[in-house]
XYZ file of C-alpha atoms in Angstrom:
708
model
C -10.292 36.553 -0.593
C -13.680 35.559 0.713
C -14.653 36.492 4.271
C -17.704 34.227 4.177
C -17.825 31.257 6.525
C -18.705 28.056 4.686
C -20.716 25.015 5.687
C -18.717 21.861 6.512
C -17.875 19.658 3.527
C -18.029 15.847 3.658
C -14.875 14.120 2.455
C -12.561 11.178 3.186
C -9.481 11.083 5.442
C -6.289 11.285 3.343
C -4.273 8.747 5.298
C -4.823 4.969 5.518
C -7.054 2.753 3.409
C -9.968 2.391 5.836
C -11.818 5.258 4.118
C -13.075 7.113 7.173
C -15.454 9.985 6.509
C -14.626 13.379 7.984
C -15.940 16.889 7.525
C -13.777 19.909 6.899
C -14.796 23.520 7.347
C -13.216 26.580 5.804
C -13.275 29.689 7.957
C -13.296 33.334 6.978
C -9.856 32.982 5.355
C -9.160 30.278 2.745
C -6.259 28.826 4.740
C -8.380 28.372 7.860
C -9.407 24.747 7.250
C -10.493 22.769 10.282
C -11.520 19.195 11.023
C -15.181 18.604 11.937
C -16.547 15.189 13.028
C -18.958 13.469 10.641
C -21.142 11.605 13.102
C -22.917 9.258 10.706
C -20.099 8.690 8.206
C -20.742 5.301 6.585
C -17.418 3.566 7.353
C -16.288 4.988 10.702
C -19.565 6.197 12.227
C -17.957 9.417 13.437
C -14.897 7.913 15.086
C -11.468 8.971 13.901
C -7.861 8.131 14.722
C -5.141 10.588 15.681
C -3.968 11.010 12.066
C -7.449 11.735 10.741
C -8.122 14.277 13.452
C -4.852 16.066 12.644
C -5.135 15.824 8.846
C -6.074 19.469 8.307
C -2.926 20.690 10.098
C -0.878 20.367 6.900
C -3.364 21.924 4.471
C -2.035 25.474 4.892
C 1.404 24.536 6.183
C 4.173 27.080 5.703
C 6.081 24.570 3.536
C 3.370 24.432 0.852
C 4.556 24.829 -2.725
C 2.720 27.866 -4.092
C 4.368 28.614 -7.454
C 5.814 26.570 -10.309
C 9.585 26.231 -9.980
C 12.280 25.656 -12.608
C 15.817 24.555 -11.760
C 18.622 26.708 -13.132
C 22.291 26.399 -12.195
C 21.507 24.327 -9.120
C 18.826 26.661 -7.774
C 15.045 26.793 -8.159
C 13.418 29.981 -9.413
C 9.737 30.836 -9.649
C 8.134 30.502 -13.059
C 4.724 31.032 -14.621
C 2.488 28.094 -15.392
C 2.813 28.846 -19.087
C 6.602 28.769 -18.920
C 6.635 25.542 -16.873
C 4.126 23.811 -19.151
C 5.987 24.877 -22.299
C 9.198 23.452 -20.836
C 7.545 20.135 -19.940
C 5.882 19.719 -23.337
C 9.114 20.561 -25.121
C 11.132 18.054 -23.104
C 8.577 15.232 -23.347
C 8.437 15.674 -27.110
C 12.234 15.794 -27.343
C 12.701 12.609 -25.323
C 10.118 10.751 -27.403
C 11.689 11.944 -30.661
C 15.268 11.139 -29.601
C 14.809 7.872 -27.708
C 11.236 6.677 -28.211
C 8.305 6.743 -25.761
C 9.705 4.013 -23.502
C 12.437 6.428 -22.395
C 9.837 8.135 -20.163
C 8.417 6.858 -16.898
C 5.238 8.045 -15.147
C 4.510 7.574 -11.438
C 0.946 7.910 -10.176
C 0.092 8.135 -6.496
C -2.135 6.468 -3.949
C -2.471 9.869 -2.280
C -4.411 11.300 -5.212
C -7.801 10.369 -6.594
C -9.099 7.830 -9.079
C -9.794 10.402 -11.760
C -6.296 11.899 -11.560
C -4.536 8.535 -11.679
C -6.796 7.409 -14.495
C -5.881 10.452 -16.550
C -2.135 10.093 -15.851
C -2.049 6.447 -16.958
C -4.075 7.366 -20.042
C -1.545 10.119 -20.813
C 1.336 7.637 -20.489
C -0.358 5.235 -22.895
C -1.182 8.033 -25.336
C 2.479 9.048 -25.136
C 3.227 5.489 -26.240
C 4.468 3.664 -23.144
C 3.215 1.332 -20.425
C 5.944 2.637 -18.078
C 3.400 3.794 -15.498
C 3.136 2.597 -11.920
C 2.252 3.632 -8.375
C 3.297 2.891 -4.825
C 1.299 -0.335 -4.593
C 4.501 -1.764 -6.043
C 6.029 -1.015 -2.644
C 3.252 -2.447 -0.513
C 0.790 -4.885 -2.101
C 1.877 -5.748 -5.647
C 2.500 -9.367 -4.649
C -0.915 -9.550 -2.975
C -2.618 -8.179 -6.090
C -0.754 -10.704 -8.245
C -1.597 -13.743 -6.110
C -5.234 -12.832 -5.492
C -5.866 -11.902 -9.125
C -4.327 -15.061 -10.571
C -5.686 -17.525 -7.990
C -9.106 -16.048 -7.182
C -9.841 -13.354 -9.767
C -9.577 -9.920 -8.138
C -6.641 -8.217 -6.430
C -8.562 -6.930 -3.424
C -10.187 -7.852 -0.112
C -12.578 -10.717 -0.683
C -14.872 -9.515 2.095
C -16.104 -6.259 3.565
C -15.219 -5.014 7.019
C -18.859 -5.102 8.040
C -19.465 -8.738 7.170
C -16.192 -9.678 8.871
C -17.412 -7.937 12.017
C -20.790 -9.602 11.826
C -19.839 -13.152 10.839
C -16.175 -14.039 11.510
C -15.357 -16.512 14.295
C -11.590 -16.363 13.889
C -9.155 -13.753 12.577
C -5.839 -15.024 11.246
C -3.731 -11.836 11.088
C -0.400 -12.419 9.368
C 2.033 -9.613 8.612
C -0.611 -6.981 9.398
C -1.144 -4.741 12.403
C -4.590 -3.115 12.142
C -4.418 -1.820 15.713
C -1.605 0.492 14.640
C -2.021 0.881 10.883
C -5.816 0.735 10.435
C -6.994 1.773 13.904
C -10.622 2.569 13.082
C -11.154 -0.694 11.184
C -9.587 -2.431 14.155
C -11.716 -0.718 16.795
C -15.004 -0.419 14.896
C -15.043 -3.797 13.172
C -12.450 -6.341 14.236
C -12.486 -5.609 17.966
C -16.272 -5.771 17.992
C -16.095 -9.302 16.605
C -13.531 -10.202 19.264
C -15.761 -8.784 22.004
C -18.472 -11.109 20.748
C -16.157 -14.130 21.015
C -13.939 -14.257 17.917
C -10.490 -15.802 18.282
C -7.337 -13.993 17.088
C -4.165 -15.632 15.795
C -1.371 -13.177 15.044
C 1.679 -14.123 13.018
C 4.270 -11.356 13.261
C 7.935 -10.968 14.286
C 6.979 -7.916 16.353
C 4.436 -7.645 19.176
C 2.172 -4.703 18.495
C -0.891 -2.648 19.376
C -3.260 -5.132 17.773
C -2.570 -7.609 20.558
C -3.118 -5.076 23.273
C -6.159 -3.472 21.649
C -8.136 -6.697 21.747
C -7.306 -7.188 25.432
C -7.403 -10.963 25.063
C -3.650 -11.573 24.910
C -3.722 -13.588 28.128
C -6.658 -15.782 27.078
C -7.105 -18.967 25.055
C -8.680 -16.874 22.304
C -5.375 -15.259 21.399
C -2.103 -16.599 20.048
C 0.918 -14.635 18.876
C 3.213 -16.733 16.710
C 6.340 -14.556 16.850
C 8.231 -15.994 13.914
C 11.582 -15.005 12.454
C 11.313 -12.531 9.538
C 11.084 -14.272 6.183
C 9.750 -17.623 7.475
C 6.059 -17.193 6.686
C 6.024 -19.961 4.075
C 7.379 -22.693 6.360
C 5.000 -21.624 9.127
C 1.993 -21.814 6.823
C 3.251 -25.098 5.402
C 3.242 -26.489 8.943
C -0.357 -25.309 9.285
C -1.349 -26.829 5.942
C 0.374 -30.160 6.589
C -1.147 -30.349 10.069
C -4.609 -29.926 8.550
C -3.883 -32.452 5.776
C -2.506 -35.015 8.251
C -5.497 -34.648 10.574
C -7.860 -35.079 7.635
C -6.163 -38.322 6.625
C -6.512 -39.681 10.153
C -9.974 -38.239 10.863
C -11.669 -37.596 7.492
C -15.029 -36.841 9.071
C -13.836 -33.996 11.310
C -14.308 -31.338 8.657
C -10.883 -29.715 8.883
C -10.820 -29.867 5.088
C -13.981 -28.925 3.198
C -13.969 -31.864 0.773
C -17.011 -30.733 -1.171
C -15.656 -27.211 -1.632
C -12.240 -28.528 -2.689
C -13.763 -30.958 -5.187
C -16.277 -28.576 -6.759
C -14.620 -25.181 -6.545
C -10.830 -25.594 -6.582
C -7.950 -26.938 -8.647
C -4.418 -27.879 -7.601
C -5.153 -29.720 -4.347
C -2.982 -32.673 -5.382
C -0.086 -30.300 -6.120
C -0.299 -28.995 -2.561
C -0.293 -32.520 -1.128
C 2.676 -33.494 -3.264
C 4.636 -30.371 -2.307
C 4.151 -31.136 1.391
C 4.644 -34.898 1.205
C 8.276 -34.832 2.423
C 7.925 -31.591 4.378
C 9.512 -31.761 7.863
C 7.330 -29.882 10.349
C 9.792 -30.036 13.235
C 12.678 -28.635 11.182
C 10.437 -25.904 9.783
C 9.277 -24.888 13.271
C 12.886 -24.555 14.370
C 13.587 -22.347 11.344
C 10.555 -20.186 12.202
C 11.646 -19.842 15.814
C 8.184 -20.906 17.045
C 7.306 -24.145 18.836
C 5.666 -26.790 16.667
C 3.005 -27.333 19.313
C 1.949 -23.662 19.155
C 1.694 -23.698 15.356
C -0.308 -26.938 15.355
C -2.650 -25.495 17.972
C -3.220 -22.455 15.734
C -3.862 -24.743 12.754
C -6.560 -26.587 14.694
C -8.272 -23.358 15.736
C -8.388 -22.098 12.147
C -9.585 -25.412 10.713
C -12.313 -25.862 13.326
C -13.728 -22.331 13.056
C -17.073 -21.967 11.290
C -15.969 -18.758 9.552
C -12.249 -17.954 9.511
C -10.924 -14.770 7.917
C -7.323 -14.114 6.941
C -5.911 -10.587 7.139
C -2.682 -10.019 5.305
C -0.393 -7.023 5.113
C 3.009 -5.771 4.107
C 4.693 -8.183 6.495
C 3.678 -10.835 3.960
C 3.865 -8.922 0.704
C 7.190 -7.083 1.075
C 9.421 -10.073 0.422
C 11.200 -11.494 -2.602
C 8.802 -14.431 -2.151
C 5.789 -12.154 -1.568
C 3.581 -13.808 -4.202
C 4.250 -17.245 -2.706
C 3.578 -15.915 0.802
C 0.107 -14.742 -0.191
C -0.514 -17.854 -2.305
C -0.025 -19.968 0.794
C -2.668 -17.929 2.633
C -4.985 -18.524 -0.320
C -4.189 -22.252 -0.099
C -5.229 -22.277 3.552
C -8.526 -20.519 2.856
C -9.362 -22.723 -0.134
C -8.728 -26.147 1.415
C -10.888 -25.247 4.424
C -13.666 -23.676 2.337
C -13.200 -20.260 3.919
C -14.075 -18.237 0.820
C -17.261 -17.088 -0.847
C -19.334 -16.316 2.226
C -19.511 -13.686 4.991
C -16.854 -13.696 7.683
C -14.193 -15.495 5.640
C -11.708 -14.838 2.849
C -8.233 -13.428 2.281
C -8.235 -9.736 3.071
C -5.294 -7.418 2.377
C -5.492 -4.252 4.449
C -4.541 -1.413 2.110
C -2.090 1.134 3.437
C -3.165 4.376 1.713
C -6.535 5.964 1.176
C -6.502 5.272 -2.564
C -3.958 2.545 -3.160
C -6.799 0.216 -4.147
C -8.342 2.714 -6.546
C -5.029 3.697 -8.119
C -4.609 0.063 -9.167
C -8.285 -0.302 -10.144
C -8.003 2.524 -12.683
C -4.945 1.076 -14.423
C -1.954 3.016 -13.064
C 0.189 -0.103 -13.365
C 2.479 -1.246 -16.191
C 0.771 -4.548 -16.964
C -2.932 -3.713 -16.664
C -5.492 -1.271 -18.000
C -8.475 -0.030 -15.935
C -10.279 -2.896 -14.235
C -7.138 -5.089 -14.208
C -7.471 -5.878 -17.920
C -4.099 -7.147 -19.104
C -2.345 -4.953 -21.658
C -1.303 -8.074 -23.579
C -4.907 -9.364 -23.775
C -5.840 -8.323 -27.312
C -9.616 -8.286 -26.781
C -9.436 -6.306 -23.537
C -6.922 -3.844 -24.910
C -8.927 -3.276 -28.084
C -12.096 -2.581 -26.087
C -10.264 0.209 -24.251
C -8.706 1.498 -27.458
C -12.187 1.825 -28.972
C -13.133 4.300 -26.230
C -9.817 6.142 -26.138
C -9.347 6.413 -29.885
C -5.659 5.474 -29.967
C -3.514 2.332 -29.849
C -2.115 1.109 -26.538
C 1.278 -0.671 -26.360
C 0.695 -4.418 -26.117
C 3.589 -5.336 -23.813
C 3.856 -4.542 -20.082
C 6.067 -1.625 -19.146
C 8.522 -1.128 -16.308
C 7.519 -0.960 -12.656
C 8.453 2.067 -10.572
C 11.476 0.322 -9.060
C 12.627 -0.729 -12.515
C 12.060 2.806 -13.814
C 14.230 4.417 -11.147
C 16.901 1.740 -11.557
C 17.007 2.531 -15.281
C 17.230 6.285 -14.676
C 20.113 7.637 -16.715
C 20.206 4.487 -18.858
C 17.107 3.451 -20.793
C 14.993 5.973 -18.855
C 15.795 9.580 -19.776
C 12.771 11.317 -18.232
C 10.393 10.875 -15.321
C 7.023 12.402 -14.453
C 6.187 12.054 -10.744
C 2.705 12.898 -9.451
C 2.510 12.888 -5.653
C 5.160 10.218 -5.078
C 8.472 10.356 -3.208
C 10.689 7.494 -4.438
C 13.807 8.861 -2.717
C 12.059 8.023 0.558
C 9.793 5.149 -0.433
C 12.051 2.908 -2.506
C 14.634 0.540 -1.010
C 18.345 1.346 -1.054
C 17.275 4.987 -1.115
C 20.761 6.470 -1.348
C 21.323 4.856 -4.743
C 17.842 5.954 -5.920
C 18.783 9.582 -5.287
C 22.061 9.127 -7.154
C 20.291 7.706 -10.198
C 17.682 10.453 -10.310
C 20.554 12.893 -10.748
C 21.388 11.077 -14.005
C 17.988 11.768 -15.600
C 17.880 14.240 -18.455
C 14.544 15.612 -17.270
C 12.207 15.153 -14.308
C 8.898 16.757 -13.347
C 7.534 16.520 -9.796
C 3.933 17.486 -9.087
C 3.333 17.758 -5.331
C 2.244 19.906 -2.391
C 5.635 20.073 -0.601
C 9.292 20.187 -1.551
C 9.871 16.467 -1.054
C 13.199 14.675 -1.002
C 12.459 13.652 -4.600
C 11.410 17.133 -5.743
C 14.871 18.391 -4.833
C 16.186 16.522 -7.913
C 13.528 17.833 -10.334
C 13.925 20.158 -13.291
C 10.347 21.417 -12.944
C 8.174 21.401 -9.813
C 4.430 21.924 -10.156
C 2.474 23.071 -7.062
C -0.653 20.983 -6.576
C -3.618 21.470 -4.264
C -4.119 19.271 -1.204
C -6.668 16.534 -0.646
C -8.876 19.081 1.164
C -9.154 21.468 -1.779
C -10.567 19.267 -4.519
C -13.103 16.595 -5.331
C -13.030 13.143 -6.882
C -13.324 9.518 -5.809
C -11.152 7.139 -3.810
C -11.513 3.406 -3.197
C -10.923 2.049 0.280
C -9.487 -1.227 1.500
C -12.705 -3.228 1.123
C -13.443 -1.977 -2.427
C -15.809 0.828 -1.413
C -15.674 3.696 -3.934
C -16.416 6.983 -2.155
C -16.562 10.636 -3.102
C -14.192 13.262 -1.763
C -15.267 16.899 -1.769
C -13.139 19.989 -1.360
C -13.173 23.488 0.065
C -11.965 26.541 -1.828
C -8.422 26.591 -3.190
C -6.040 28.151 -0.664
C -3.133 29.347 -2.808
C -3.986 31.157 -6.016
C -1.194 29.752 -8.203
C -1.618 26.093 -7.247
C -3.629 23.776 -9.497
C -5.556 20.563 -8.973
C -3.728 17.430 -10.134
C -6.506 16.711 -12.601
C -6.259 20.201 -14.064
C -2.488 19.872 -14.480
C -2.616 16.492 -16.240
C -5.575 17.572 -18.369
C -3.776 20.705 -19.558
C -0.593 18.803 -20.262
C -2.433 16.082 -22.199
C -4.321 18.672 -24.220
C -1.051 20.429 -25.114
C 0.657 17.191 -26.110
C -2.201 15.540 -28.001
C -5.100 16.574 -30.174
C -7.932 15.183 -28.048
C -8.923 12.986 -25.148
C -7.794 15.121 -22.200
C -10.159 18.090 -22.133
C -12.433 17.470 -19.133
C -14.457 20.038 -17.221
C -14.371 18.319 -13.839
C -13.665 15.002 -12.058
C -17.174 13.696 -12.727
C -16.603 13.971 -16.485
C -13.432 11.900 -16.109
C -15.285 9.337 -13.976
C -17.908 9.002 -16.698
C -15.173 7.981 -19.150
C -13.547 5.696 -16.561
C -16.854 3.834 -16.241
C -16.747 3.000 -19.948
C -13.379 1.212 -19.754
C -13.480 -0.260 -16.219
C -16.103 -3.051 -16.038
C -16.155 -3.257 -12.234
C -16.987 0.481 -12.012
C -19.380 0.580 -14.968
C -22.583 0.714 -12.923
C -21.437 3.605 -10.714
C -22.196 7.290 -11.104
C -21.490 10.200 -8.804
C -25.190 10.365 -7.945
C -25.359 6.662 -7.124
C -22.229 6.838 -4.980
C -23.928 9.426 -2.763
C -22.548 9.562 0.764
C -22.209 5.825 1.426
C -20.304 4.786 -1.696
C -20.532 1.416 -3.486
C -18.366 -1.707 -3.246
C -17.076 -2.880 -6.606
C -17.795 -4.883 -8.654
C -20.775 -2.860 -9.816
C -21.339 -3.955 -13.392
C -24.614 -2.233 -14.222
C -26.466 0.873 -12.979
C -28.632 -0.177 -10.064
C -26.181 -2.815 -8.808
C -25.566 -2.410 -5.084
C -22.056 -3.873 -5.245
C -20.797 -6.984 -3.465
C -19.765 -6.921 0.206
C -18.079 -10.301 -0.361
C -16.796 -12.001 -3.493
C -16.919 -15.480 -5.064
C -20.201 -16.729 -3.625
C -20.802 -18.977 -6.641
C -17.559 -19.050 -8.614
C -14.123 -17.538 -8.862
C -13.214 -15.041 -11.573
C -10.456 -17.199 -13.018
C -10.350 -18.691 -16.499
C -11.613 -22.022 -15.172
C -13.945 -20.495 -12.592
C -12.039 -22.422 -9.916
C -9.899 -21.218 -7.043
C -6.258 -22.053 -7.684
C -4.302 -24.024 -5.063
C -0.546 -24.264 -5.556
C 2.045 -25.688 -3.201
C 4.950 -23.364 -2.437
C 8.346 -24.008 -0.887
C 10.445 -21.834 1.388
C 12.861 -19.330 -0.115
C 15.027 -17.605 2.512
C 15.451 -13.816 2.381
C 18.099 -12.610 -0.057
C 20.212 -11.497 2.921
C 20.591 -13.572 6.054
C 22.708 -12.754 9.109
C 26.457 -13.352 8.921
C 29.560 -12.362 10.881
C 29.666 -8.877 9.336
C 25.928 -8.155 9.671
C 24.626 -10.520 12.373
C 21.128 -9.019 12.876
C 17.911 -9.148 10.859
C 16.385 -5.750 10.105
C 12.645 -5.486 9.549
C 10.425 -2.412 9.180
C 6.857 -1.246 9.767
C 4.678 1.841 10.206
C 3.573 3.700 13.334
C 0.009 4.685 14.170
C 1.016 8.332 14.534
C 2.896 8.654 11.222
C 2.445 7.711 7.632
C 4.725 6.238 4.965
C 7.368 8.753 3.795
C 6.259 11.377 6.323
C 5.634 14.081 3.698
C 2.397 15.080 5.442
C 2.496 13.473 8.878
C 5.902 14.788 9.977
C 4.638 18.323 9.271
C 1.753 17.871 11.717
C 2.443 19.336 15.198
C 0.005 16.904 16.822
C 1.631 13.839 15.281
C 5.177 15.044 15.840
C 4.491 15.471 19.544
C 3.827 11.731 19.691
C 6.905 10.632 17.730
C 9.254 13.443 16.681
C 12.023 11.181 15.346
C 12.878 7.631 14.406
C 13.956 4.839 16.776
C 14.960 1.180 16.616
C 13.564 -1.616 18.779
C 16.266 -3.907 20.199
C 15.650 -7.087 22.227
C 17.030 -7.032 25.808
C 19.387 -9.930 25.090
C 20.871 -8.075 22.117
C 21.049 -4.861 24.146
C 23.036 -6.676 26.837
C 25.359 -8.232 24.261
C 26.055 -4.899 22.566
C 26.037 -2.852 25.785
C 23.051 -0.750 24.729
C 20.985 1.101 27.321
C 17.393 2.136 26.700
C 17.279 5.557 25.008
C 20.905 5.438 23.853
C 21.860 6.747 20.398
C 23.135 3.993 18.084
C 24.121 3.649 14.457
C 22.118 1.085 12.480
C 23.742 0.024 9.228
C 23.441 -2.420 6.347
C 25.411 -3.022 3.161
C 23.585 -0.085 1.581
C 23.795 2.689 4.149
C 23.513 3.763 7.752
C 21.259 5.849 10.003
C 21.667 7.262 13.513
C 18.721 6.924 15.878
C 17.609 6.109 19.421
C 17.464 2.519 20.673
C 14.398 1.266 22.521
C 15.078 -1.897 24.504
C 11.934 -4.020 24.373
C 10.689 -7.586 24.237
C 8.281 -6.562 21.475
C 10.945 -7.702 19.019
C 12.692 -11.069 18.876
C 16.290 -11.677 19.825
C 18.435 -11.078 16.757
C 15.777 -8.898 15.087
C 15.853 -5.090 15.012
C 12.766 -3.104 13.997
C 12.435 0.459 12.720
C 10.273 2.734 10.543
C 10.478 4.526 7.147
C 8.753 7.777 8.180
C 11.600 10.137 9.032
C 13.863 11.625 6.367
C 16.725 12.185 8.814
C 16.926 8.463 9.617
C 14.840 6.565 7.081
C 14.866 2.784 7.174
C 14.909 2.727 3.382
C 18.527 3.808 3.307
C 19.163 0.304 4.626
C 16.538 -1.906 2.982
C 17.319 -4.344 0.182
C 16.254 -3.662 -3.409
C 15.992 -7.346 -4.379
C 12.595 -7.977 -6.023
C 9.921 -10.653 -6.204
C 10.482 -11.844 -9.773
C 6.773 -11.767 -10.649
C 5.265 -8.841 -8.732
C 8.532 -6.835 -8.689
C 7.958 -5.791 -5.075
C 11.100 -5.121 -2.994
C 12.128 -7.106 0.072
C 11.667 -4.452 2.738
C 10.999 -6.891 5.567
C 14.316 -8.708 5.854
C 17.869 -7.412 5.504
C 21.142 -8.117 7.279
C 22.156 -5.344 9.673
C 24.592 -4.333 12.391
C 24.520 -1.855 15.296
C 27.335 0.438 16.413
C 27.280 1.933 19.913
C 28.997 4.934 21.463
C 27.455 7.262 18.890
C 26.782 10.950 19.525
C 23.179 12.089 18.869
C 22.754 13.800 15.508
C 21.899 17.147 17.110
C 24.444 16.916 19.933
C 26.682 19.907 20.463
C 30.271 19.513 19.300
C 31.555 22.157 21.698
C 34.174 21.066 24.216
């Protein structure tokens, strides 16, 4: 082992999608990896949130996987890489020969880099299947669908910088940047608010975003605290209010008539959909006063530049596509697209969830969102790859795990944890047991890895290089320190070796840059990028030719749809699949915490983060607490038709009466044991944000002594 002290290395925080730059420094021993501020980092300008500052705490954690493992007789034993690889190749070939290639599923990960996800989806297609997906299916698949079909690209329309510099009003619906994207919130959005921007929040739960702006008691802030699952009727009230005002006062500019006429289609469909719409009844269903919603509609319509932020509170519904479509409708009829400070802007949850989709790790698209059933697009990729690609979309990750033991015989999981991340998690675990073969490639023994036949130990984000793409389409380079554990391998190295063993050619790459060079040839929006051009600042896609500087905002002149027009489409309310009843009288909704991250694989192993929130809790409204006899801090059992968890109750007015709120981060009491697996029929995203639930009181804490 080297005793030399190394210079700090510039890389990107491994947590949320903001893309903050940090430096890491390796000490005299390989495992001594420490965080160092990067004062002039392009996105965050040296500032970092609590997760970013603690990110290095898990790099040399005692739980790290350090050797390949093979399951035998219910136990894992250490194996050599050669033995593990031989086993995997043998089983993948057997499954293909016995059942056909569509009996395998492949899961990429938003926690690994563009090059690694690109190579995994290429391997799946070379194997002969489009059954490849990633965790965007759990967070933003509906947003990608709606934005891609109605505007052209499944990403933020604007950059954080131009939103800071030009936006007059932020409409934040189903997103909580103060908690989930804290540096974007403090460095960009709060700066705009300090300079006078108005904020309208639409969320069932009061949150840190409100308090971070410090304008919650002013006329420049509104919180429309709606009932979960009523986003469509609320937005329809907003849309009809704007339409009605325009009919009465056509010169007031609430609708941008020129923009609608020249750059959109479907306006008449929207008017027809809303013709008989009852605003008063809809407001009652939302649980928000009609006057408040109409006041918010006026503020949005009268703003010079109004920007919509959307998040998983909108996307994680069985009507997620329609939810986002209605936000698009609002932006299009008011002309709030195609210029700085406007647009529809999904805030991505993981540091490479955008890039993982960009490079084609999805069952219906190839790199650059080229549809697999588009003959011309598919053939252009095939020309580079040198093999045929299946011409029908494959299964999504939820569909793959639900077919485990039936049409799916094998599963390859790179850096994902579906036992924690998918809804109705208890049944997911049961189905994984029915697989004939499963490989998990990860850094820790996750809840999913426990069901694997082979476990491959990967390196962490801090030990390797590549590119990631942040929430506003900025492609940035990550750089690594020396490998810490001798027998671990980089994800790219693992997939490259496996592809080379399985196939004659196409997977032998020397380094991530060589993979990126091939990615450029099949991904039009990345074509003009090179590692040298990315430099330290990165480039916003689309970047079609070398020398392009990328676009900080999209659609200045036209939309990237077949007609070149933005698509307006009226949508009608669809209630959540489960609504309260006598047996389960509460509505359960979920969200993330600032101090933790998704399935908790990394964040719950961080001492700094665990000191803030060591275990899960549920927010209960005071009226519900009084009705159930719950005191603040009491242990309760929260249950749904799918499972139950035991956790502490927090009595707070942050949630609405009849609505309970909890998180998915903690394995001992994960919300996803309770959430509903019903899917949006187009985007196939689960309905995490609304399920019927009940609370039991008089419960002993999980760790309470049973001694008399």
